[in-house]
Short mmCIF file of C-alpha atoms in Angstrom, two decimals:
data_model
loop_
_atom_site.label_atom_id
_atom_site.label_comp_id
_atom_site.label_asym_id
_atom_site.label_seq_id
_atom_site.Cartn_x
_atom_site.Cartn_y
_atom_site.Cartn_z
CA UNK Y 1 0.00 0.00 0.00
CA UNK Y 2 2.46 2.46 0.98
CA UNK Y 3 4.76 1.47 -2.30
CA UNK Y 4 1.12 2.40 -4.59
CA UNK Y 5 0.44 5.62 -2.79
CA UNK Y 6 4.39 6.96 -3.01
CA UNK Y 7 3.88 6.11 -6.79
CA UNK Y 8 0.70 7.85 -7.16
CA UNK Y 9 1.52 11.38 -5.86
CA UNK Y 10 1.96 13.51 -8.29
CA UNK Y 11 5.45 15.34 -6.90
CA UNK Y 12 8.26 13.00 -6.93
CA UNK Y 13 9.99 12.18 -3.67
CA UNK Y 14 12.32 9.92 -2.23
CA UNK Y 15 13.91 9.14 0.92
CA UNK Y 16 17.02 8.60 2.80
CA UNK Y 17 18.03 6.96 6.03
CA UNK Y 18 20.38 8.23 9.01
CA UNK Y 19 23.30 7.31 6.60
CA UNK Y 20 22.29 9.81 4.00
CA UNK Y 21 20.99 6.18 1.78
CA UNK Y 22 18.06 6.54 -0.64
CA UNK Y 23 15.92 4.25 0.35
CA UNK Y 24 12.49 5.01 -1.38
CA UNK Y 25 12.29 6.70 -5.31
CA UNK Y 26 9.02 6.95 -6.75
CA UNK Y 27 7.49 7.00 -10.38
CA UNK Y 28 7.49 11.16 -10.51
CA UNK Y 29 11.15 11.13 -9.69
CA UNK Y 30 11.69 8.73 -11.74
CA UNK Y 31 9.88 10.43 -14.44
CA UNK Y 32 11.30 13.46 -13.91
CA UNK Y 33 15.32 12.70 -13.42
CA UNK Y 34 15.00 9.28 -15.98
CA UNK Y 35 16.50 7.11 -13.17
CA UNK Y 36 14.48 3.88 -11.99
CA UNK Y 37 13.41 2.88 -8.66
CA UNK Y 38 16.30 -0.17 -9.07
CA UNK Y 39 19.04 2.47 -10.07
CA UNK Y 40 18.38 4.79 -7.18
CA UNK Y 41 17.53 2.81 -4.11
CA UNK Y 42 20.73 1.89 -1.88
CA UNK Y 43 22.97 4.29 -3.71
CA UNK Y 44 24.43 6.43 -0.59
CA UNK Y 45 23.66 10.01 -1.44
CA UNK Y 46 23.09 11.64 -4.58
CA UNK Y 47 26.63 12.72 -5.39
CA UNK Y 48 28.00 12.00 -9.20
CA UNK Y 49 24.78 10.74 -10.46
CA UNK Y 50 21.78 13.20 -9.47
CA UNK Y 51 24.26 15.97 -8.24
CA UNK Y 52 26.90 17.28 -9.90
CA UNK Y 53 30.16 16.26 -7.09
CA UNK Y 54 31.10 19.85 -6.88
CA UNK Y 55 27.50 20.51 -5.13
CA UNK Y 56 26.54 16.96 -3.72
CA UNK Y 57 28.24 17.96 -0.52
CA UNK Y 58 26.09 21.30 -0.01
CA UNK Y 59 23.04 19.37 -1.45
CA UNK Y 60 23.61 16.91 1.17
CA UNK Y 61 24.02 19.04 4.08
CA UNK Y 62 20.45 20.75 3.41
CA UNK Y 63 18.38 17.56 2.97
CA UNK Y 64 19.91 15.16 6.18
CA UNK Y 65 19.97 18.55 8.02
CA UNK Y 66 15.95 18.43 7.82
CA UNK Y 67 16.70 15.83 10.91
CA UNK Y 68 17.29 18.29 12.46
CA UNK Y 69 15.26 21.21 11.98
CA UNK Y 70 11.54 21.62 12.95
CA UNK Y 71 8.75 21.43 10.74
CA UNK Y 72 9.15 21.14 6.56
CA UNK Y 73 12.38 23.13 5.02
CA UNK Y 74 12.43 24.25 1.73
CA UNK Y 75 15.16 24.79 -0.79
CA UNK Y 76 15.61 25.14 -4.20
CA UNK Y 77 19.11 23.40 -6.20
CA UNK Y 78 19.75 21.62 -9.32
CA UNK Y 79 19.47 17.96 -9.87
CA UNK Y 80 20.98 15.67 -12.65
CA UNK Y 81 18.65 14.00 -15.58
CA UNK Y 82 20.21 10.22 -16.73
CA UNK Y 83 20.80 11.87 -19.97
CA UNK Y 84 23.23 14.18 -18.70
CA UNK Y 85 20.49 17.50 -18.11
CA UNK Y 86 19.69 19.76 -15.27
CA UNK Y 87 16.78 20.48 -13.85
CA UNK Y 88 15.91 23.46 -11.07
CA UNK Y 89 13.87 22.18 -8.29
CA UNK Y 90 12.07 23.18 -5.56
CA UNK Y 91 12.41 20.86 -2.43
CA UNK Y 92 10.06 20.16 0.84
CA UNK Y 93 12.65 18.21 3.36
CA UNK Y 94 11.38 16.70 6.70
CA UNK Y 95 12.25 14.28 9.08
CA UNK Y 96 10.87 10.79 9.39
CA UNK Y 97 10.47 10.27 13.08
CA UNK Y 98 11.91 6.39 14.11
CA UNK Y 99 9.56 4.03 16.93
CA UNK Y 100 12.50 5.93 19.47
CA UNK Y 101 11.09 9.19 18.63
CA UNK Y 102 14.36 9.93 17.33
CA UNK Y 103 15.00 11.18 13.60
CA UNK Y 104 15.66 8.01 11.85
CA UNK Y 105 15.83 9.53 8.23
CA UNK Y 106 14.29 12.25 6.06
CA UNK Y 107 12.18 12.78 3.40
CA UNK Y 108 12.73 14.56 0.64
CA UNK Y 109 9.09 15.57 -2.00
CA UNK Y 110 10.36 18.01 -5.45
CA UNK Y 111 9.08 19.19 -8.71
CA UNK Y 112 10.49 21.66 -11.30
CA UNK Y 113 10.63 24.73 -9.92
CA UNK Y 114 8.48 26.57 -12.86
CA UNK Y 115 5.69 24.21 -12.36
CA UNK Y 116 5.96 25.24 -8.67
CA UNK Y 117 5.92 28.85 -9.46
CA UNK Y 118 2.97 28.02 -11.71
CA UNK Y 119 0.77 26.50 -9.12
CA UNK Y 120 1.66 28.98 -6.58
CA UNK Y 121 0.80 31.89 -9.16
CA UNK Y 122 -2.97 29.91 -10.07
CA UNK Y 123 -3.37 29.88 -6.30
CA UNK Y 124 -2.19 33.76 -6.14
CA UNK Y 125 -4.28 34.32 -9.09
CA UNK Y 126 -7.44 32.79 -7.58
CA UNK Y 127 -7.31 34.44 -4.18
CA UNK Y 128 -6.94 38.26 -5.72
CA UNK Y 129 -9.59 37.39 -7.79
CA UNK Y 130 -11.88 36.30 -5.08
CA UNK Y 131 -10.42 39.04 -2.72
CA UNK Y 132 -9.13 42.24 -4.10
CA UNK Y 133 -10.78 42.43 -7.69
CA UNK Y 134 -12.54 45.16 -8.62
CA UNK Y 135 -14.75 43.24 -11.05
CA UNK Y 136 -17.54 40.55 -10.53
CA UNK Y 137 -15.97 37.44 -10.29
CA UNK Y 138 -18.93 34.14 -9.33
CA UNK Y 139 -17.83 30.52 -9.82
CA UNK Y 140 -21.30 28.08 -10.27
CA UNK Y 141 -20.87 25.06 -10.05
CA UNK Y 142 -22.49 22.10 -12.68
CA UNK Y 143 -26.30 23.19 -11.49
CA UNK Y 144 -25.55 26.47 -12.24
CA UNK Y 145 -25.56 27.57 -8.48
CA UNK Y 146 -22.92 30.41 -7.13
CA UNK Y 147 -20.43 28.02 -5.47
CA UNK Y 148 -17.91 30.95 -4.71
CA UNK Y 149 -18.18 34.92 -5.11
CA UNK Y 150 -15.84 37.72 -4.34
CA UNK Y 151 -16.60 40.77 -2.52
CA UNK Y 152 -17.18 42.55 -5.75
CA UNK Y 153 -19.93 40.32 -7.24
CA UNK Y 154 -21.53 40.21 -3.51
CA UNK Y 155 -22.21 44.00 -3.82
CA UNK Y 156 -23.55 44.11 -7.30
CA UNK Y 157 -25.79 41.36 -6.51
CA UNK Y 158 -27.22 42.91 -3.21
CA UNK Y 159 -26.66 40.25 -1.02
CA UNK Y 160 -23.69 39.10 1.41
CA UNK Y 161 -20.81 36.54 -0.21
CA UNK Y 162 -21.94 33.38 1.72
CA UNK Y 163 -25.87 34.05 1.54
CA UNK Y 164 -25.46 34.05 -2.15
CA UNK Y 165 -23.86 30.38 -2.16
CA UNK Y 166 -26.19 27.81 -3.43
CA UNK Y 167 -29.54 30.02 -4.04
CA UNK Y 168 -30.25 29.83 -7.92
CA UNK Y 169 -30.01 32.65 -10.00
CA UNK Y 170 -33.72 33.27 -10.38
CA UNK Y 171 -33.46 34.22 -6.40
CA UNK Y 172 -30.77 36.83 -7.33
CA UNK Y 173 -31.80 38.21 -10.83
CA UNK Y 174 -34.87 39.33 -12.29
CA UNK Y 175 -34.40 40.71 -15.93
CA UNK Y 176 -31.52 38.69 -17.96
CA UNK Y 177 -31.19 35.36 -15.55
CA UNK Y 178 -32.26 33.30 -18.71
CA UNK Y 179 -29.28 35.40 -21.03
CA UNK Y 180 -27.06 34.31 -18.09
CA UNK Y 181 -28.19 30.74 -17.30
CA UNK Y 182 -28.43 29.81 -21.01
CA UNK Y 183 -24.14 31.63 -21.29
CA UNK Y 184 -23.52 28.91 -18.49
CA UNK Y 185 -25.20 25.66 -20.25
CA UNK Y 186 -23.30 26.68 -23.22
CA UNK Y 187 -19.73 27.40 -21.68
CA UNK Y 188 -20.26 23.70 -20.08
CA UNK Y 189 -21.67 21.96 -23.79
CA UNK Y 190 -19.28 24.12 -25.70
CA UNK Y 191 -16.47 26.23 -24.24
CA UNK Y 192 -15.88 29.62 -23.31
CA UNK Y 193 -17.23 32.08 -26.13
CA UNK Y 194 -14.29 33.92 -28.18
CA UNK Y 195 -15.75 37.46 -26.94
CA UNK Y 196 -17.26 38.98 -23.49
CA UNK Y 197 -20.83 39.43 -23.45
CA UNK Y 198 -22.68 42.17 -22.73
CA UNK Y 199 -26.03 41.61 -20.62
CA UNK Y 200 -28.57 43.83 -19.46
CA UNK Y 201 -29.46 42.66 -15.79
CA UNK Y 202 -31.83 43.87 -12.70
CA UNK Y 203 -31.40 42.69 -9.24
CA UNK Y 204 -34.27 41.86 -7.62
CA UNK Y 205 -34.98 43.91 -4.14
CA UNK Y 206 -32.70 46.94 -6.12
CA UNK Y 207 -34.90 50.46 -5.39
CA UNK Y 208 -37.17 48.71 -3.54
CA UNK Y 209 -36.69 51.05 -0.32
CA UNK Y 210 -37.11 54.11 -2.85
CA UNK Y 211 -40.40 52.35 -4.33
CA UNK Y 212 -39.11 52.23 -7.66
CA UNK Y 213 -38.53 49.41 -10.33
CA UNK Y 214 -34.79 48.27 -10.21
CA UNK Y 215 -32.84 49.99 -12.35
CA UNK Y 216 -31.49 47.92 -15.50
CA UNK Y 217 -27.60 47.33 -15.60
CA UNK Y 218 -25.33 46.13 -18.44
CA UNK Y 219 -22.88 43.85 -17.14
CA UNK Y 220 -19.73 43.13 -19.67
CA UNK Y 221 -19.45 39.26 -18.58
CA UNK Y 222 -16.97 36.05 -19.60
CA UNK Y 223 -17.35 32.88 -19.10
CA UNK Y 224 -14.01 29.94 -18.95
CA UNK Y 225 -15.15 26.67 -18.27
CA UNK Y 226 -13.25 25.18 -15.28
CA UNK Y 227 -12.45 21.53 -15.61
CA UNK Y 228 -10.14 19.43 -12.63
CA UNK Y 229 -6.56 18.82 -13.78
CA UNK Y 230 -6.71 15.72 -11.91
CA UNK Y 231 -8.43 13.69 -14.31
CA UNK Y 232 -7.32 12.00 -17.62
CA UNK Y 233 -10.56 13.14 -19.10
CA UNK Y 234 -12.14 16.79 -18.24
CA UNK Y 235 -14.55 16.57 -15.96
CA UNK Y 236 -16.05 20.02 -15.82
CA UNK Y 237 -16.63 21.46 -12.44
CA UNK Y 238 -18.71 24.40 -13.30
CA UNK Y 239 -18.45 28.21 -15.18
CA UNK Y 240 -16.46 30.99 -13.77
CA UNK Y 241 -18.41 34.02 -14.56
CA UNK Y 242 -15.71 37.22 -14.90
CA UNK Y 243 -18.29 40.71 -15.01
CA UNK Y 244 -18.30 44.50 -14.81
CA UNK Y 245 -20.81 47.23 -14.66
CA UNK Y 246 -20.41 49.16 -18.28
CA UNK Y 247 -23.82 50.80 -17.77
CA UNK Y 248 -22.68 54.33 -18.01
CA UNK Y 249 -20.48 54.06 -20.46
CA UNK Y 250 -23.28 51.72 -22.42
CA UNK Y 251 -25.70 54.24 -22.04
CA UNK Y 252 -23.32 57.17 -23.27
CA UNK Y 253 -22.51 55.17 -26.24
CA UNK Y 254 -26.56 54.71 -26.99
CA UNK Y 255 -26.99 58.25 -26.08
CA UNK Y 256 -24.16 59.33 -28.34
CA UNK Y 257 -25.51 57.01 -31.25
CA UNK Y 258 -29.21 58.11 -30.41
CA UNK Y 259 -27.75 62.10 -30.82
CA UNK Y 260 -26.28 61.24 -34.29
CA UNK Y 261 -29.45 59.48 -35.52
CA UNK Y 262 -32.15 61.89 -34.67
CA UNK Y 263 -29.27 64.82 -36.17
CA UNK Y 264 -29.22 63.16 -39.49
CA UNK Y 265 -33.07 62.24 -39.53
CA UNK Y 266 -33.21 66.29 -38.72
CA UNK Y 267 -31.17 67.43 -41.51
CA UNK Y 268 -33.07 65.22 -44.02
CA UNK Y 269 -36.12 66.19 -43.04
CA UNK Y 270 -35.28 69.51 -43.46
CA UNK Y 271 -33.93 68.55 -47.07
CA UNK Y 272 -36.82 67.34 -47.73
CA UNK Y 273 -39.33 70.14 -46.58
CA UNK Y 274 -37.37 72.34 -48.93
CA UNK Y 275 -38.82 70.70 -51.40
CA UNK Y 276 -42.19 70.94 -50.33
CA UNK Y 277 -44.52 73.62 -51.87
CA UNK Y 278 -47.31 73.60 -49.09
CA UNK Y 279 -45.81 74.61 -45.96
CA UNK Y 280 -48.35 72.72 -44.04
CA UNK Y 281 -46.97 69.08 -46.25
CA UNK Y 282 -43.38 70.53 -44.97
CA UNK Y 283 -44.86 70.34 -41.06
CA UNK Y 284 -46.27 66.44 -41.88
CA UNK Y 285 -42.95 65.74 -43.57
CA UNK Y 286 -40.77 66.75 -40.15
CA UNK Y 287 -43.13 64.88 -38.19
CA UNK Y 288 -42.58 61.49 -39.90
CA UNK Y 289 -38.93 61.92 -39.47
CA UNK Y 290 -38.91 62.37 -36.32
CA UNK Y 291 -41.48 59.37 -35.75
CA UNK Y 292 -38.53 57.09 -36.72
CA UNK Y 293 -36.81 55.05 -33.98
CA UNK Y 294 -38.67 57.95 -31.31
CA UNK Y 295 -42.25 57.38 -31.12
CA UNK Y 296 -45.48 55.03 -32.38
CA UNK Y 297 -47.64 57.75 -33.50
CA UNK Y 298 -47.27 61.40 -33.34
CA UNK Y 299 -50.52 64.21 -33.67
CA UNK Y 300 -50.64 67.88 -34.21
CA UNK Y 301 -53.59 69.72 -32.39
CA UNK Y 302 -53.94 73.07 -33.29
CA UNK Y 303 -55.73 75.75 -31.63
CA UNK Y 304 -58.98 76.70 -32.64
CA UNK Y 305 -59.10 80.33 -33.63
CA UNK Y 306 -61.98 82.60 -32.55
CA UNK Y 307 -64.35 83.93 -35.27
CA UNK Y 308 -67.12 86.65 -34.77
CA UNK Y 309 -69.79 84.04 -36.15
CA UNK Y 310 -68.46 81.13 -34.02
CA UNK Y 311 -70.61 81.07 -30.29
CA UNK Y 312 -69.30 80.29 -27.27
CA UNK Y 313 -65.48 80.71 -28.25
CA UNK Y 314 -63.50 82.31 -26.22
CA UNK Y 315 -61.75 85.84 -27.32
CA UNK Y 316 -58.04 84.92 -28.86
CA UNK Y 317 -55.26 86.98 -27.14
CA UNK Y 318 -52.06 87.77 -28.55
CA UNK Y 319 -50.80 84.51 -27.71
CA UNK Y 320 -53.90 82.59 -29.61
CA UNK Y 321 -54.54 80.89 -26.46
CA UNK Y 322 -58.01 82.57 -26.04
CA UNK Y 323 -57.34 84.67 -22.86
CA UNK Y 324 -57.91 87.93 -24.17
CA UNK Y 325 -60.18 90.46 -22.44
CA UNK Y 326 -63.82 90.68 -23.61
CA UNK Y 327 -65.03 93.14 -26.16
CA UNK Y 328 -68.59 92.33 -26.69
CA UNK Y 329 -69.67 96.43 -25.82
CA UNK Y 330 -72.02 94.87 -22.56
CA UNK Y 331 -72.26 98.39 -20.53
CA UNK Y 332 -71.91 95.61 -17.63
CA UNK Y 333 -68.72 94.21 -18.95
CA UNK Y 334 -66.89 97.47 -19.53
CA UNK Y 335 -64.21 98.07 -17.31
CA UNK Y 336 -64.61 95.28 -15.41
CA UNK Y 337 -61.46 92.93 -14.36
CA UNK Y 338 -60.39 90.35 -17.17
CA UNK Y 339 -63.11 87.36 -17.19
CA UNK Y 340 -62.21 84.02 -15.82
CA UNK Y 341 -59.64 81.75 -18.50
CA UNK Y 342 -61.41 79.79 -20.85
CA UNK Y 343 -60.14 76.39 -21.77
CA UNK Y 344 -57.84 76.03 -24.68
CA UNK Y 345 -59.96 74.44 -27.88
CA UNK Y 346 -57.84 72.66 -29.97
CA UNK Y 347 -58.66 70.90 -33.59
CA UNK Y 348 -56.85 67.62 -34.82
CA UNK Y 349 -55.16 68.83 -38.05
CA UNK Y 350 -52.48 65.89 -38.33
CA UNK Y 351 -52.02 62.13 -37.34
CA UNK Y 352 -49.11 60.40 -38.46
CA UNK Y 353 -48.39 57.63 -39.48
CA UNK Y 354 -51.08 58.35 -41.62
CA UNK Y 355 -53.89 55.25 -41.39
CA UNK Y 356 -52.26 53.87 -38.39
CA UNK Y 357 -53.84 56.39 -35.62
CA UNK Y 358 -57.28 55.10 -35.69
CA UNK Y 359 -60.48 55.55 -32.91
CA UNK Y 360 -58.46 59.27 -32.16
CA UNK Y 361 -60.81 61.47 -33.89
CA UNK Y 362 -61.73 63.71 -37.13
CA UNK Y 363 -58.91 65.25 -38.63
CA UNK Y 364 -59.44 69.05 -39.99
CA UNK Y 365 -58.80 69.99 -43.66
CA UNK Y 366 -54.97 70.36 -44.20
CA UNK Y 367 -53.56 73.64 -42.38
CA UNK Y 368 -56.81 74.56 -41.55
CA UNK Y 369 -58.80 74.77 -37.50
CA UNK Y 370 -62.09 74.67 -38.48
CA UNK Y 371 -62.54 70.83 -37.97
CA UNK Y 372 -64.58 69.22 -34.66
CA UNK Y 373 -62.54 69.74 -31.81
CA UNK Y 374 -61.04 67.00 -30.14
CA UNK Y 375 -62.91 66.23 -26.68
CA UNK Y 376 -60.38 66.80 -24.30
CA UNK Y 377 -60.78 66.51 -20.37
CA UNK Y 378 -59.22 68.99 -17.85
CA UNK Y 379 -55.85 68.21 -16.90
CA UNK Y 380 -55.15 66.80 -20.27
CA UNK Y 381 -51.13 66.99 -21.36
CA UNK Y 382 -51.58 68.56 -24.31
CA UNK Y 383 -53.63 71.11 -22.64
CA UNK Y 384 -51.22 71.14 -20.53
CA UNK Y 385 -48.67 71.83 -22.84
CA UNK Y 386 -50.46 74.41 -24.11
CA UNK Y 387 -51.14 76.57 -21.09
CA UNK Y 388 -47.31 76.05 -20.17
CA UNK Y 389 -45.36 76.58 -22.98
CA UNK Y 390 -43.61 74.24 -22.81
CA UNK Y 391 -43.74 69.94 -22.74
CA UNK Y 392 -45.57 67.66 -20.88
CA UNK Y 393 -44.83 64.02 -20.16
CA UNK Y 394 -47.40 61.45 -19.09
CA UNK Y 395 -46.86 57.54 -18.66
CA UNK Y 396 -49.75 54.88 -17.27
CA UNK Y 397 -48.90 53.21 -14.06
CA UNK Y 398 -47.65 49.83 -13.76
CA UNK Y 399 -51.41 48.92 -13.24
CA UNK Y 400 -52.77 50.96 -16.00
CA UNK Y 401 -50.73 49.22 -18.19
CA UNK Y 402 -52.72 46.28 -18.01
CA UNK Y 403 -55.61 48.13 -19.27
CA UNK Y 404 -53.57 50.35 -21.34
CA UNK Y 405 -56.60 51.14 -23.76
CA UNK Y 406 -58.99 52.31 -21.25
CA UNK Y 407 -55.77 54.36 -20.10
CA UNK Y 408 -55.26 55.66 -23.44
CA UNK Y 409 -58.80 56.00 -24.76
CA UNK Y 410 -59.85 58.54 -21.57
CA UNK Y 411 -56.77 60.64 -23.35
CA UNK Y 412 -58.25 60.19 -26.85
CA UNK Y 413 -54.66 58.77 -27.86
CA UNK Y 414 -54.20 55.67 -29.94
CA UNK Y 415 -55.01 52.21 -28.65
CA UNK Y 416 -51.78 50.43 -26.28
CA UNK Y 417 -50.51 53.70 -25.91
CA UNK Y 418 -48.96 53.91 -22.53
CA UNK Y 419 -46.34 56.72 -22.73
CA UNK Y 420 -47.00 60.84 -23.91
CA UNK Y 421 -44.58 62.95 -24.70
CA UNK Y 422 -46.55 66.90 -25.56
CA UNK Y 423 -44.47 69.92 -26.91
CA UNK Y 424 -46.32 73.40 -28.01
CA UNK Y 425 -45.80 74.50 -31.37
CA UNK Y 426 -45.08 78.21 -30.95
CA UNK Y 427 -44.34 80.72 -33.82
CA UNK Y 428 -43.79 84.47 -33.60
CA UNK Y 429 -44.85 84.54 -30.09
CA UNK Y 430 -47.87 82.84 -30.31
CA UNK Y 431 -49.27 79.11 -29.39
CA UNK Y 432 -50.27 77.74 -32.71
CA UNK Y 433 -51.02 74.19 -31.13
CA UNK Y 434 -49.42 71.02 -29.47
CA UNK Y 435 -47.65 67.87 -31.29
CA UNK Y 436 -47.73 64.83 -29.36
CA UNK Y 437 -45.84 61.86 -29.46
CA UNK Y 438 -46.96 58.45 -28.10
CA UNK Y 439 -45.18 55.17 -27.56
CA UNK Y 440 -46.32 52.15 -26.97
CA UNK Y 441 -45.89 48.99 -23.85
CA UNK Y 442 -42.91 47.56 -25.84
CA UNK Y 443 -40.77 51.14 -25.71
CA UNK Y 444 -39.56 52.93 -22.53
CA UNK Y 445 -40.95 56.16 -20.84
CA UNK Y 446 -40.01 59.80 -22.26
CA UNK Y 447 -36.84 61.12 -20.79
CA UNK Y 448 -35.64 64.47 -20.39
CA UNK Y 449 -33.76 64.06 -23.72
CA UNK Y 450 -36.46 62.75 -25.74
CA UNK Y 451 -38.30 66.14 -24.31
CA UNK Y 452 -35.31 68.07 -25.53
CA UNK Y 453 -35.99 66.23 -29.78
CA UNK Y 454 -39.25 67.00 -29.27
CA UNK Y 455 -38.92 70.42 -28.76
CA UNK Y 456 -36.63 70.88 -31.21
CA UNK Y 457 -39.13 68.47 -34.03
CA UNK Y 458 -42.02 71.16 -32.87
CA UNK Y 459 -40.03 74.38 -33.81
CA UNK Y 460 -39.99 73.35 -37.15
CA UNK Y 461 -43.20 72.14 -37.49
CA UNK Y 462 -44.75 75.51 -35.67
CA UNK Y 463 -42.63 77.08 -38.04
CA UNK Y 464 -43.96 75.74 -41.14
CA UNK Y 465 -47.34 75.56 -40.01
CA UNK Y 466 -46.90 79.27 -39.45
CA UNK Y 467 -46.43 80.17 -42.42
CA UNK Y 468 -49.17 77.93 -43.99
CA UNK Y 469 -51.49 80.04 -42.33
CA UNK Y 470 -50.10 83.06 -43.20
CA UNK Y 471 -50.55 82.06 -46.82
CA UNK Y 472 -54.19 80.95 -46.06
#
């Protein structure tokens, strides 16, 4: 038994007595020097055929000196190779206690020194990683649970390093666990993929104490496969999982790349209103540019101008909003304070895509405010929007959602929509209407940016339709 266990360690070793006698040479050492079991055992020392003569003595005097010593001692020399080589090794020397107590020989265990230094770096390697890394760094094991984590991955996943051990991923993730389970089965099937990966991730519990959803992440992950070196055939032992939070720069690259997009779509779509002989076909043409990659449907509600003729219309002040101060020659009326504000009447003049926005309304004759106005309630963005100046952003709850067409329909807005976006359309100091832009379930809320386009989108279209009605 104890001849098969010295012959399969994997460090070679062998053995002397009191008298400095080898009395035990395994298969390693043999491996590794070329001399067998038969040719080492009983030689006395290792002088002129595993040490050079001119450094047996030295070599000597460190290994019986082990008998000596307390605990393991640990040197590093060259040995000779049957062919005539040299090989650097690192050696672990200790003695071999007799049935006296007393050192009755020593032991002697070696390898190549650079396959030493290789183990001891892997073993350096793994503890920074698991210690002092500043990126994500989780180890699953073959059921795809987190087997070991560093501090790092511990904070990103909101949760401490051993509660996270063994819970499934599900437990830890919400948004992108199936991206990252499915990278795991694959690594294990396949192999580590030639690139990183970038996945878009939320951690469940995340925002919870500020009552918000959990914020999305992008997380630039690899995956190695780790097999055991142990075993003639790889066994794999689970998916190391190597990650770092890219988010902001992610999201300045898609902002950056959003900027450029909606810059060009501007500048053709001024191009192409050039062209345009009808002012009020140049205000339609910016709004389907700017529909593209932005919004679902976009309208244009103008404001419904005052006539003589018309009853029950407000007066229009100078900013066609209809808060001007009464003239109707009522000996009552005159010089009394300015009446109570009226509430803005606007007219649907333009829904684009064109065909796609139905159940929202008539639509007036082109340029024109003289169609049926649009049955807005109080509070409504647009009127909103109007009375401001400025835009207006509205979004359904999580719970309207669900019943996203009673949600819209109350706003007269396309069916599914769930998120508004309302900019005026002002010209020359006046409000000549609102444009609003509506997205759908399947696209995110209205940002301050997407305010910002939308502003910009409605200067040219107040600007064209403007001048339509000048011409009219």
């Amino acid at each position: 038994m104890l001849a098969a266990l010295l012959d399969g360690m994997d460090a070679a070793l062998c053995a002397f007595d009191a008298d400095g006698t080898v009395t035990h040479w395994n298969r390693e050492a043999e491996r590794m020097l070329g001399w067998s079991a038969d040719e080492a055992v009983g030689r006395r020392g290792l002088a002129g055929w595993a040490v050079r003569a001119a450094d047996a003595a030295e070599v000597e005097a460190l290994l019986l000196g082990a008998m000596r010593a307390q605990g393991r001692q640990v040197h590093e020399f060259a040995l000779l190779t049957k062919d005539g080589g040299r090989v650097l090794v690192r050696t672990q020397s200790a003695a071999v206690p007799g049935a006296d107590g007393e050192a009755a020989g020593v032991y002697c265990a070696f390898s190549e020194v650079h396959t030493q230094i290789d183990l001891e770096r892997s073993i350096a390697l793994s503890e920074a990683l698991f210690e002092d890394a500043s990126w994500g760094v989780v180890m699953v094991d073959a059921d795809l649970r987190p087997a070991v984590v560093n501090g790092h991955a511990a904070r990103s996943l909101g949760a401490g390093r051993a509660t996270l051990l063994g819970r499934p991923l599900g437990e830890l993730l919400d948004q992108g666990v199936e991206e990252v389970e499915s990278a795991f089965q694959h690594v294990l099937a396949e192999g580590a993929p030639p690139e990183p990966t970038e996945i878009w991730v939320t951690v469940r519990g995340e925002g919870a104490d500020l009552g918000q959803p959990p914020p999305r992440r992008c997380w630039r992950s690899g995956f190695l496969r780790l097999a055991s070196p142990l075993t003639e055939e790889a066994v794999p032992l689970g998916v190391a999982w190597i990650f770092r939070d890219v988010t902001e720069a992610k999201r300045a690259e898609q902002e950056g790349a959003r900027t450029r997009f909606r810059s060009n779509q501007l500048h053709r779509a001024a191009r192409a209103a050039a062209e345009c002989e009808d002012p009020f076909e140049a205000a339609t043409v910016y709004l389907d540019f700017a529909l593209a990659g932005f919004a679902d449907h976009a309208l244009i509600d103008l404001v419904r101008e005052p006539s003589p003729g018309r009853p029950g219309q407000p007066g229009a002040g100078a900013d066609g909003t209809g808060a001007g101060r009464s003239s109707a020659g009522d000996p009552e009326a005159a010089g009394s304070a300015l009446p109570e504000r009226s509430p803005i009447v606007l007219v649907r003049a333009v829904a684009a895509p064109a065909g796609a926005a139905t159940g929202i309304g008539p639509n007036a004759p082109a340029g024109t405010t003289d169609g049926i106005p649009v049955a807005y309630a109080a509070g409504h963005p647009a009127l909103q929007a109007a009375d401001r100046g400025g835009s207006v952003r509205a979004s359904a709850s999580r719970a309207d959602e669900e019943i996203s067409t009673q949600w819209a329909a109350a706003r007269k807005w396309p069916s599914g929509t769930v998120h508004g976006l309302c900019a005026v359309l002002r010209s020359r100091g006046r409000t000549l209407g609102v444009a609003s832009f509506l997205r759908g379930a399947s696209r995110r809320a209205f940002d301050r940016a997407d305010a910002a386009y939308a502003e910009d989108v409605a200067v040219r279209v107040a600007a064209a339709i403007d001048l339509a009605q000048r011409l009219r």
